[in-house]
mmCIF file of C-alpha atoms in Angstrom:
data_model
loop_
_atom_site.group_PDB
_atom_site.id
_atom_site.type_symbol
_atom_site.label_atom_id
_atom_site.label_comp_id
_atom_site.label_asym_id
_atom_site.label_seq_id
_atom_site.Cartn_x
_atom_site.Cartn_y
_atom_site.Cartn_z
ATOM 1 C CA MET A 1 -25.314 -1.381 -2.666
ATOM 2 C CA THR A 2 -22.172 0.492 -3.684
ATOM 3 C CA PRO A 3 -19.095 -0.239 -1.525
ATOM 4 C CA VAL A 4 -15.930 1.841 -1.459
ATOM 5 C CA THR A 5 -14.288 -0.758 -3.689
ATOM 6 C CA LYS A 6 -14.940 -4.115 -5.334
ATOM 7 C CA PRO A 7 -12.320 -6.818 -5.907
ATOM 8 C CA TYR A 8 -11.497 -7.349 -9.567
ATOM 9 C CA LEU A 9 -12.580 -10.798 -10.718
ATOM 10 C CA PRO A 10 -10.914 -11.990 -13.934
ATOM 11 C CA ASN A 11 -12.524 -14.219 -16.507
ATOM 12 C CA LYS A 12 -13.535 -17.473 -14.798
ATOM 13 C CA GLU A 13 -12.323 -19.691 -17.644
ATOM 14 C CA LYS A 14 -8.958 -17.997 -17.661
ATOM 15 C CA TYR A 15 -8.550 -18.579 -13.943
ATOM 16 C CA LYS A 16 -9.677 -22.181 -14.404
ATOM 17 C CA ASN A 17 -6.892 -22.705 -16.960
ATOM 18 C CA TYR A 18 -4.342 -21.777 -14.307
ATOM 19 C CA ILE A 19 -6.068 -24.015 -11.763
ATOM 20 C CA ASP A 20 -5.849 -26.883 -14.265
ATOM 21 C CA ARG A 21 -2.096 -26.305 -14.384
ATOM 22 C CA ILE A 22 -1.953 -26.628 -10.594
ATOM 23 C CA TYR A 23 -3.834 -29.924 -10.708
ATOM 24 C CA GLU A 24 -1.546 -31.187 -13.467
ATOM 25 C CA SER A 25 1.624 -30.297 -11.578
ATOM 26 C CA GLY A 26 0.351 -31.324 -8.152
ATOM 27 C CA HIS A 27 2.370 -28.395 -6.778
ATOM 28 C CA LEU A 28 0.142 -26.429 -4.374
ATOM 29 C CA THR A 29 2.661 -24.266 -2.497
ATOM 30 C CA ASN A 30 6.354 -24.053 -1.506
ATOM 31 C CA ASN A 31 7.690 -21.888 -4.332
ATOM 32 C CA GLY A 32 5.667 -23.504 -7.089
ATOM 33 C CA PRO A 33 5.906 -22.817 -10.851
ATOM 34 C CA LEU A 34 3.026 -20.300 -10.939
ATOM 35 C CA LEU A 35 4.549 -18.346 -8.063
ATOM 36 C CA LYS A 36 7.900 -18.219 -9.844
ATOM 37 C CA GLU A 37 6.167 -17.039 -13.005
ATOM 38 C CA LEU A 38 4.260 -14.350 -11.093
ATOM 39 C CA GLU A 39 7.369 -13.044 -9.352
ATOM 40 C CA GLN A 40 9.254 -12.711 -12.632
ATOM 41 C CA ARG A 41 6.339 -11.081 -14.433
ATOM 42 C CA LEU A 42 5.813 -8.638 -11.569
ATOM 43 C CA ALA A 43 9.514 -7.730 -11.557
ATOM 44 C CA ASP A 44 9.301 -7.018 -15.296
ATOM 45 C CA TYR A 45 6.030 -5.093 -15.007
ATOM 46 C CA LEU A 46 7.157 -2.982 -12.051
ATOM 47 C CA GLY A 47 10.697 -2.452 -13.281
ATOM 48 C CA VAL A 48 12.427 -3.774 -10.159
ATOM 49 C CA LYS A 49 15.062 -6.418 -9.520
ATOM 50 C CA HIS A 50 13.569 -8.689 -6.852
ATOM 51 C CA VAL A 51 9.908 -9.376 -6.077
ATOM 52 C CA ILE A 52 9.426 -11.902 -3.280
ATOM 53 C CA CYS A 53 5.745 -12.745 -2.868
ATOM 54 C CA VAL A 54 4.417 -13.471 0.618
ATOM 55 C CA ALA A 55 1.126 -14.387 2.292
ATOM 56 C CA ASN A 56 0.002 -10.819 3.022
ATOM 57 C CA GLY A 57 1.139 -7.213 3.268
ATOM 58 C CA SER A 58 1.542 -7.246 7.040
ATOM 59 C CA LEU A 59 3.956 -10.162 6.861
ATOM 60 C CA ALA A 60 5.823 -8.289 4.115
ATOM 61 C CA LEU A 61 6.498 -5.466 6.576
ATOM 62 C CA GLN A 62 7.478 -7.825 9.395
ATOM 63 C CA ILE A 63 9.844 -9.738 7.132
ATOM 64 C CA ALA A 64 11.397 -6.440 6.017
ATOM 65 C CA TYR A 65 12.130 -5.456 9.636
ATOM 66 C CA LYS A 66 13.695 -8.857 10.311
ATOM 67 C CA ALA A 67 15.739 -8.870 7.106
ATOM 68 C CA LEU A 68 17.317 -5.510 7.953
ATOM 69 C CA ASN A 69 17.742 -6.234 11.692
ATOM 70 C CA ILE A 70 15.651 -3.248 12.737
ATOM 71 C CA THR A 71 15.698 -2.528 16.484
ATOM 72 C CA GLY A 72 14.571 0.142 18.923
ATOM 73 C CA GLU A 73 12.795 3.192 17.539
ATOM 74 C CA VAL A 74 11.381 3.605 14.053
ATOM 75 C CA ILE A 75 10.213 6.947 12.682
ATOM 76 C CA THR A 76 6.965 6.568 10.756
ATOM 77 C CA THR A 77 3.726 8.310 9.805
ATOM 78 C CA PRO A 78 0.487 8.270 11.813
ATOM 79 C CA PHE A 79 -1.602 8.843 8.668
ATOM 80 C CA THR A 80 -1.872 5.306 7.334
ATOM 81 C CA PHE A 81 -3.635 1.996 7.809
ATOM 82 C CA ALA A 82 -3.160 0.341 11.212
ATOM 83 C CA ALA A 83 -0.820 -2.354 9.840
ATOM 84 C CA THR A 84 2.069 0.092 9.379
ATOM 85 C CA SER A 85 2.221 0.627 13.139
ATOM 86 C CA SER A 86 0.871 -2.680 14.406
ATOM 87 C CA THR A 87 3.577 -4.638 12.586
ATOM 88 C CA LEU A 88 6.242 -2.486 14.260
ATOM 89 C CA LEU A 89 4.728 -3.122 17.684
ATOM 90 C CA TRP A 90 4.310 -6.837 16.905
ATOM 91 C CA GLU A 91 8.059 -7.003 16.280
ATOM 92 C CA GLY A 92 8.857 -5.246 19.570
ATOM 93 C CA LEU A 93 9.722 -1.951 17.904
ATOM 94 C CA LYS A 94 8.657 1.527 18.993
ATOM 95 C CA PRO A 95 6.899 3.716 16.414
ATOM 96 C CA VAL A 96 7.886 7.370 16.697
ATOM 97 C CA TYR A 97 5.354 9.470 14.833
ATOM 98 C CA CYS A 98 6.363 12.245 12.482
ATOM 99 C CA ASP A 99 3.638 14.603 11.287
ATOM 100 C CA ILE A 100 2.584 14.797 7.646
ATOM 101 C CA SER A 101 2.569 17.474 4.989
ATOM 102 C CA SER A 102 -0.776 19.262 4.821
ATOM 103 C CA ASN A 103 -0.673 19.065 1.010
ATOM 104 C CA SER A 104 0.846 15.721 0.013
ATOM 105 C CA TRP A 105 -0.390 13.887 3.169
ATOM 106 C CA ASN A 106 2.935 12.040 3.239
ATOM 107 C CA ILE A 107 5.447 12.109 6.080
ATOM 108 C CA ASP A 108 6.958 15.597 6.438
ATOM 109 C CA SER A 109 10.612 15.074 5.525
ATOM 110 C CA THR A 110 11.579 18.376 7.202
ATOM 111 C CA ALA A 111 10.340 17.085 10.562
ATOM 112 C CA ILE A 112 12.124 13.717 10.571
ATOM 113 C CA GLU A 113 15.600 14.725 11.693
ATOM 114 C CA LYS A 114 14.558 16.257 15.015
ATOM 115 C CA LEU A 115 12.953 12.939 16.026
ATOM 116 C CA ILE A 116 16.133 10.888 15.571
ATOM 117 C CA THR A 117 17.726 9.564 18.768
ATOM 118 C CA LYS A 118 20.494 7.109 19.591
ATOM 119 C CA ASP A 119 17.844 4.357 19.531
ATOM 120 C CA THR A 120 16.534 5.122 16.034
ATOM 121 C CA SER A 121 17.311 2.404 13.501
ATOM 122 C CA ALA A 122 14.954 3.054 10.596
ATOM 123 C CA ILE A 123 12.444 5.285 8.836
ATOM 124 C CA VAL A 124 9.210 3.711 7.580
ATOM 125 C CA PRO A 125 7.386 6.209 5.353
ATOM 126 C CA VAL A 126 4.183 5.456 3.434
ATOM 127 C CA HIS A 127 3.443 6.528 -0.135
ATOM 128 C CA VAL A 128 -0.056 7.624 0.923
ATOM 129 C CA PHE A 129 -2.670 6.682 -1.697
ATOM 130 C CA GLY A 130 0.318 5.987 -3.964
ATOM 131 C CA ASN A 131 1.679 9.545 -3.821
ATOM 132 C CA PRO A 132 5.508 9.310 -3.816
ATOM 133 C CA CYS A 133 7.248 10.571 -0.688
ATOM 134 C CA GLU A 134 10.174 12.975 -0.909
ATOM 135 C CA VAL A 135 12.427 9.982 -1.451
ATOM 136 C CA GLU A 136 15.680 11.854 -2.093
ATOM 137 C CA LYS A 137 15.365 13.961 1.059
ATOM 138 C CA ILE A 138 14.471 10.941 3.164
ATOM 139 C CA GLN A 139 17.440 8.978 1.806
ATOM 140 C CA GLU A 140 19.764 11.915 2.515
ATOM 141 C CA ILE A 141 18.680 11.895 6.167
ATOM 142 C CA ALA A 142 19.007 8.103 6.364
ATOM 143 C CA ASN A 143 22.531 8.238 4.943
ATOM 144 C CA LYS A 144 23.541 10.971 7.373
ATOM 145 C CA TYR A 145 22.486 8.923 10.413
ATOM 146 C CA SER A 146 23.087 5.399 9.017
ATOM 147 C CA LEU A 147 19.417 4.483 9.113
ATOM 148 C CA LYS A 148 17.519 1.945 7.042
ATOM 149 C CA VAL A 149 14.539 3.022 4.939
ATOM 150 C CA ILE A 150 11.580 0.698 4.434
ATOM 151 C CA TYR A 151 8.696 2.052 2.353
ATOM 152 C CA ASP A 152 5.202 0.829 3.067
ATOM 153 C CA ALA A 153 4.145 0.984 -0.575
ATOM 154 C CA ALA A 154 0.846 -0.857 -0.154
ATOM 155 C CA HIS A 155 -0.903 1.840 -2.224
ATOM 156 C CA ALA A 156 1.845 2.315 -4.804
ATOM 157 C CA PHE A 157 1.560 -0.633 -7.170
ATOM 158 C CA GLY A 158 2.700 0.549 -10.605
ATOM 159 C CA VAL A 159 3.467 4.093 -9.470
ATOM 160 C CA LYS A 160 6.241 5.793 -11.413
ATOM 161 C CA TYR A 161 8.554 8.483 -10.075
ATOM 162 C CA LYS A 162 10.794 10.392 -12.471
ATOM 163 C CA GLY A 163 10.162 7.714 -15.087
ATOM 164 C CA GLY A 164 11.126 4.715 -12.936
ATOM 165 C CA SER A 165 9.423 2.640 -10.284
ATOM 166 C CA VAL A 166 8.945 4.343 -6.923
ATOM 167 C CA LEU A 167 9.496 0.881 -5.420
ATOM 168 C CA LYS A 168 13.230 1.054 -6.163
ATOM 169 C CA TYR A 169 13.824 3.631 -3.427
ATOM 170 C CA GLY A 170 14.930 2.798 0.095
ATOM 171 C CA ASP A 171 16.389 -0.509 1.237
ATOM 172 C CA ILE A 172 13.061 -2.308 0.871
ATOM 173 C CA SER A 173 9.552 -1.528 -0.332
ATOM 174 C CA THR A 174 6.568 -3.652 0.608
ATOM 175 C CA LEU A 175 3.299 -4.214 -1.230
ATOM 176 C CA SER A 176 -0.121 -5.526 -0.259
ATOM 177 C CA PHE A 177 -2.005 -7.750 -2.680
ATOM 178 C CA HIS A 178 -5.205 -7.885 -0.652
ATOM 179 C CA ALA A 179 -8.412 -8.359 -2.657
ATOM 180 C CA THR A 180 -9.281 -4.658 -2.249
ATOM 181 C CA LYS A 181 -6.052 -3.452 -3.857
ATOM 182 C CA LEU A 182 -5.501 -2.267 -7.426
ATOM 183 C CA PHE A 183 -3.576 -5.495 -8.099
ATOM 184 C CA HIS A 184 -4.462 -8.484 -5.953
ATOM 185 C CA THR A 185 -3.874 -12.172 -5.338
ATOM 186 C CA ILE A 186 -6.967 -12.534 -3.072
ATOM 187 C CA GLU A 187 -4.648 -12.359 -0.057
ATOM 188 C CA GLY A 188 -0.964 -11.637 -0.464
ATOM 189 C CA GLY A 189 1.861 -9.164 -0.550
ATOM 190 C CA ALA A 190 5.445 -8.760 -1.660
ATOM 191 C CA VAL A 191 8.835 -7.557 -0.515
ATOM 192 C CA ILE A 192 10.772 -5.540 -3.104
ATOM 193 C CA THR A 193 14.514 -4.954 -3.052
ATOM 194 C CA GLU A 194 17.317 -4.148 -5.430
ATOM 195 C CA SER A 195 19.847 -6.014 -3.231
ATOM 196 C CA ASP A 196 20.744 -9.623 -4.033
ATOM 197 C CA GLU A 197 21.939 -10.142 -0.458
ATOM 198 C CA VAL A 198 18.729 -8.823 1.100
ATOM 199 C CA ALA A 199 16.596 -10.860 -1.317
ATOM 200 C CA GLU A 200 18.408 -14.049 -0.331
ATOM 201 C CA ARG A 201 17.878 -13.225 3.345
ATOM 202 C CA ILE A 202 14.163 -12.636 2.766
ATOM 203 C CA ARG A 203 13.716 -15.959 0.971
ATOM 204 C CA LYS A 204 15.201 -17.734 3.983
ATOM 205 C CA LEU A 205 12.999 -15.833 6.411
ATOM 206 C CA ILE A 206 9.721 -16.664 4.644
ATOM 207 C CA ASN A 207 10.513 -20.409 4.633
ATOM 208 C CA PHE A 208 11.273 -21.099 8.312
ATOM 209 C CA GLY A 209 14.969 -20.314 7.781
ATOM 210 C CA VAL A 210 15.213 -23.569 5.837
ATOM 211 C CA THR A 211 17.609 -23.484 2.887
ATOM 212 C CA GLY A 212 17.786 -27.178 1.992
ATOM 213 C CA PRO A 213 16.513 -30.650 2.902
ATOM 214 C CA GLU A 214 18.916 -30.821 5.847
ATOM 215 C CA THR A 215 19.877 -27.170 6.305
ATOM 216 C CA ILE A 216 18.393 -24.501 8.608
ATOM 217 C CA GLU A 217 20.084 -21.102 8.691
ATOM 218 C CA GLY A 218 18.557 -19.214 11.595
ATOM 219 C CA LEU A 219 15.002 -18.298 12.489
ATOM 220 C CA GLY A 220 12.211 -17.894 10.004
ATOM 221 C CA THR A 221 8.477 -18.171 9.624
ATOM 222 C CA ASN A 222 5.928 -19.426 7.119
ATOM 223 C CA ALA A 223 5.087 -16.449 4.910
ATOM 224 C CA LYS A 224 4.819 -18.212 1.558
ATOM 225 C CA MET A 225 2.212 -17.478 -1.103
ATOM 226 C CA ASN A 226 0.416 -20.532 -2.494
ATOM 227 C CA GLU A 227 -0.216 -21.470 -6.129
ATOM 228 C CA PHE A 228 -3.937 -20.629 -6.125
ATOM 229 C CA GLU A 229 -3.190 -17.052 -5.068
ATOM 230 C CA ALA A 230 -0.395 -16.825 -7.632
ATOM 231 C CA ALA A 231 -2.857 -17.974 -10.295
ATOM 232 C CA MET A 232 -5.217 -15.129 -9.411
ATOM 233 C CA GLY A 233 -2.313 -12.701 -9.569
ATOM 234 C CA LEU A 234 -1.340 -13.853 -13.052
ATOM 235 C CA CYS A 235 -4.914 -13.385 -14.266
ATOM 236 C CA VAL A 236 -5.244 -9.908 -12.753
ATOM 237 C CA LEU A 237 -1.844 -8.850 -14.092
ATOM 238 C CA ASP A 238 -2.974 -9.759 -17.612
ATOM 239 C CA ASP A 239 -5.851 -7.297 -17.246
ATOM 240 C CA MET A 240 -4.023 -4.395 -15.571
ATOM 241 C CA GLU A 241 -4.181 -2.073 -18.567
ATOM 242 C CA GLY A 242 -7.973 -2.242 -18.673
ATOM 243 C CA ILE A 243 -8.287 -1.939 -14.882
ATOM 244 C CA ILE A 244 -6.128 1.193 -14.797
ATOM 245 C CA ASP A 245 -7.879 2.731 -17.790
ATOM 246 C CA SER A 246 -11.356 2.319 -16.293
ATOM 247 C CA ARG A 247 -10.297 3.763 -12.932
ATOM 248 C CA THR A 248 -8.537 6.699 -14.601
ATOM 249 C CA LYS A 249 -11.749 7.573 -16.440
ATOM 250 C CA SER A 250 -13.740 7.347 -13.210
ATOM 251 C CA ILE A 251 -11.361 9.691 -11.386
ATOM 252 C CA CYS A 252 -11.530 12.216 -14.225
ATOM 253 C CA GLU A 253 -15.340 12.097 -14.065
ATOM 254 C CA TYR A 254 -15.293 12.610 -10.294
ATOM 255 C CA LYS A 255 -13.013 15.633 -10.584
ATOM 256 C CA ARG A 256 -15.054 17.108 -13.423
ATOM 257 C CA ASN A 257 -18.230 16.848 -11.351
ATOM 258 C CA LEU A 258 -16.873 17.931 -7.980
ATOM 259 C CA GLY A 259 -14.827 20.880 -9.236
ATOM 260 C CA ASP A 260 -13.987 23.226 -6.356
ATOM 261 C CA GLU A 261 -16.523 21.747 -3.931
ATOM 262 C CA VAL A 262 -13.780 19.725 -2.185
ATOM 263 C CA SER A 263 -9.973 19.602 -2.043
ATOM 264 C CA PHE A 264 -7.674 16.938 -3.447
ATOM 265 C CA GLN A 265 -4.283 15.501 -2.523
ATOM 266 C CA ARG A 266 -1.335 17.313 -4.069
ATOM 267 C CA VAL A 267 0.399 14.628 -6.098
ATOM 268 C CA HIS A 268 4.144 14.832 -6.703
ATOM 269 C CA GLU A 269 4.822 16.485 -10.048
ATOM 270 C CA SER A 270 7.212 13.669 -11.020
ATOM 271 C CA ALA A 271 4.617 10.922 -10.496
ATOM 272 C CA ASN A 272 2.210 9.343 -12.940
ATOM 273 C CA ASP A 273 -1.559 9.354 -12.407
ATOM 274 C CA LEU A 274 -2.668 7.645 -9.193
ATOM 275 C CA VAL A 275 -5.634 5.267 -9.502
ATOM 276 C CA ALA A 276 -5.606 3.143 -6.334
ATOM 277 C CA TYR A 277 -7.975 5.378 -4.348
ATOM 278 C CA PHE A 278 -10.025 8.540 -4.726
ATOM 279 C CA PRO A 279 -9.740 10.598 -1.524
ATOM 280 C CA ILE A 280 -11.354 13.999 -1.052
ATOM 281 C CA LEU A 281 -10.750 16.534 1.712
ATOM 282 C CA MET A 282 -13.669 18.465 3.179
ATOM 283 C CA GLU A 283 -13.799 21.630 5.259
ATOM 284 C CA SER A 284 -14.696 19.904 8.516
ATOM 285 C CA GLU A 285 -15.477 16.624 10.250
ATOM 286 C CA SER A 286 -19.133 17.630 10.429
ATOM 287 C CA ALA A 287 -19.193 17.915 6.627
ATOM 288 C CA VAL A 288 -17.746 14.395 6.405
ATOM 289 C CA HIS A 289 -20.462 13.034 8.695
ATOM 290 C CA SER A 290 -23.150 14.850 6.710
ATOM 291 C CA VAL A 291 -21.947 13.449 3.391
ATOM 292 C CA ILE A 292 -21.522 9.921 4.762
ATOM 293 C CA LYS A 293 -25.085 9.976 6.082
ATOM 294 C CA ALA A 294 -26.474 11.261 2.778
ATOM 295 C CA LEU A 295 -24.582 8.628 0.771
ATOM 296 C CA GLN A 296 -25.456 5.767 3.105
ATOM 297 C CA ASN A 297 -29.130 6.696 2.807
ATOM 298 C CA GLN A 298 -28.702 5.754 -0.867
ATOM 299 C CA GLU A 299 -26.762 2.580 0.033
ATOM 300 C CA ILE A 300 -23.432 4.105 -1.045
ATOM 301 C CA TYR A 301 -20.609 3.393 1.395
ATOM 302 C CA PRO A 302 -17.449 5.547 1.310
ATOM 303 C CA ARG A 303 -14.664 5.004 3.877
ATOM 304 C CA ARG A 304 -12.765 7.314 6.198
ATOM 305 C CA TYR A 305 -9.223 6.438 5.120
ATOM 306 C CA PHE A 306 -7.302 7.106 7.317
ATOM 307 C CA TYR A 307 -9.126 7.747 10.546
ATOM 308 C CA PRO A 308 -8.185 7.933 13.338
ATOM 309 C CA SER A 309 -4.644 9.284 13.252
ATOM 310 C CA LEU A 310 -2.467 6.527 14.726
ATOM 311 C CA ASP A 311 -0.496 8.770 17.082
ATOM 312 C CA GLY A 312 -3.593 8.810 19.273
ATOM 313 C CA VAL A 313 -4.120 5.058 19.009
ATOM 314 C CA TYR A 314 -0.739 3.639 19.971
ATOM 315 C CA GLY A 315 0.166 5.958 22.846
ATOM 316 C CA SER A 316 2.537 8.425 21.217
ATOM 317 C CA ASN A 317 3.472 11.558 23.156
ATOM 318 C CA ASN A 318 4.047 13.405 19.911
ATOM 319 C CA LEU A 319 0.777 15.006 18.784
ATOM 320 C CA CYS A 320 0.752 15.248 15.009
ATOM 321 C CA LYS A 321 -1.460 18.233 14.242
ATOM 322 C CA ASN A 322 -1.737 17.897 10.463
ATOM 323 C CA SER A 323 -2.404 14.170 10.603
ATOM 324 C CA ASN A 324 -5.158 14.594 13.174
ATOM 325 C CA GLU A 325 -6.848 17.419 11.291
ATOM 326 C CA ILE A 326 -6.714 15.705 7.895
ATOM 327 C CA SER A 327 -7.821 12.325 9.246
ATOM 328 C CA LYS A 328 -11.018 13.960 10.529
ATOM 329 C CA SER A 329 -11.829 15.666 7.227
ATOM 330 C CA ILE A 330 -10.956 13.043 4.627
ATOM 331 C CA LEU A 331 -13.198 10.624 2.798
ATOM 332 C CA CYS A 332 -12.454 7.988 0.155
ATOM 333 C CA LEU A 333 -15.191 7.683 -2.448
ATOM 334 C CA PRO A 334 -16.141 4.453 -4.234
ATOM 335 C CA LEU A 335 -13.666 3.489 -6.951
ATOM 336 C CA PHE A 336 -13.651 0.202 -8.852
ATOM 337 C CA HIS A 337 -13.398 -1.094 -12.396
ATOM 338 C CA THR A 338 -17.129 -1.384 -13.199
ATOM 339 C CA MET A 339 -18.192 2.151 -12.266
ATOM 340 C CA ASP A 340 -20.092 4.184 -14.837
ATOM 341 C CA LYS A 341 -20.782 7.879 -15.313
ATOM 342 C CA GLY A 342 -24.321 7.584 -13.998
ATOM 343 C CA LEU A 343 -23.163 6.218 -10.647
ATOM 344 C CA ILE A 344 -20.383 8.801 -10.323
ATOM 345 C CA ASN A 345 -22.719 11.648 -11.236
ATOM 346 C CA ASN A 346 -25.199 10.467 -8.607
ATOM 347 C CA ILE A 347 -22.490 10.259 -5.917
ATOM 348 C CA CYS A 348 -21.275 13.760 -6.757
ATOM 349 C CA ARG A 349 -24.823 15.153 -6.713
ATOM 350 C CA ILE A 350 -25.418 13.689 -3.234
ATOM 351 C CA ILE A 351 -22.099 15.115 -1.988
ATOM 352 C CA LYS A 352 -22.905 18.605 -3.256
ATOM 353 C CA GLU A 353 -26.349 18.498 -1.672
ATOM 354 C CA GLY A 354 -24.880 17.220 1.598
ATOM 355 C CA LEU A 355 -22.257 19.941 1.963
#
């Protein structure tokens, strides 16, 4: 069976060495030494100031909303995983959906301003499949209306924009470290910020609001990452160069084989190569169904990321035409570190025959 992705498993002995360190220290959670090491190494690797690791990517988003005191309406994209919207609703916020660009598949920055009302407090764009949003234009709008910008950057680990990390844009960026992601900690996530003040606020929020043995400064929750997850993250981070290299080669092989049979996402010219996913766009939803059936007959399982468009799921009155059309015609093909040319060639052959 070939799934859409496979979690990267590092060398077992290497992971065991980190586990031995946990047993030696007796420190299992609560900001342990491996977590501190991971946060510093991630900050260095990503080129950002503050990386605060948390239990998962959904909590990262919820903590971001709390840290910036987001209220009322939030302008966001309907073309994303459910967590982008569900976390807003969980926090009592109202997602207001802005349609996407038909080429980049990111939020359409030219359509944001007309959706702003007196109740709007923030914009939550998504770097879809790691493709950088029009960050300067979005920030210009946010500055004009005194709005906060929180990027759901779950797909954008290691993505560069104009030579620097795309995670440095906005007030906060959030990451998911789920096992299916390019970089993972089994379960986990992180909140990224360049602000010392915001980072301090986040650290309070993820630890019940507790700041000392006898000090509680407001509300908080338990969003901490434990030492065993941090250990996995350290192992995976050591191997990132090889992981990225293998996925880059697989994507090149896919594109060489598929040629003009399908369409691809238009990636921002100032970004580096994207290797988190391999989405293709087909001519119709019927073509998607045909290809899925043909692949599944060979026990190959692609995924329809992202279907359905969330404006139809969470009761929005704003129909987002591009998002709905693209969500019906998109398919993510298998992409993981152990793929070989034979498998990719077979997948591409089945797709061509199924179209």
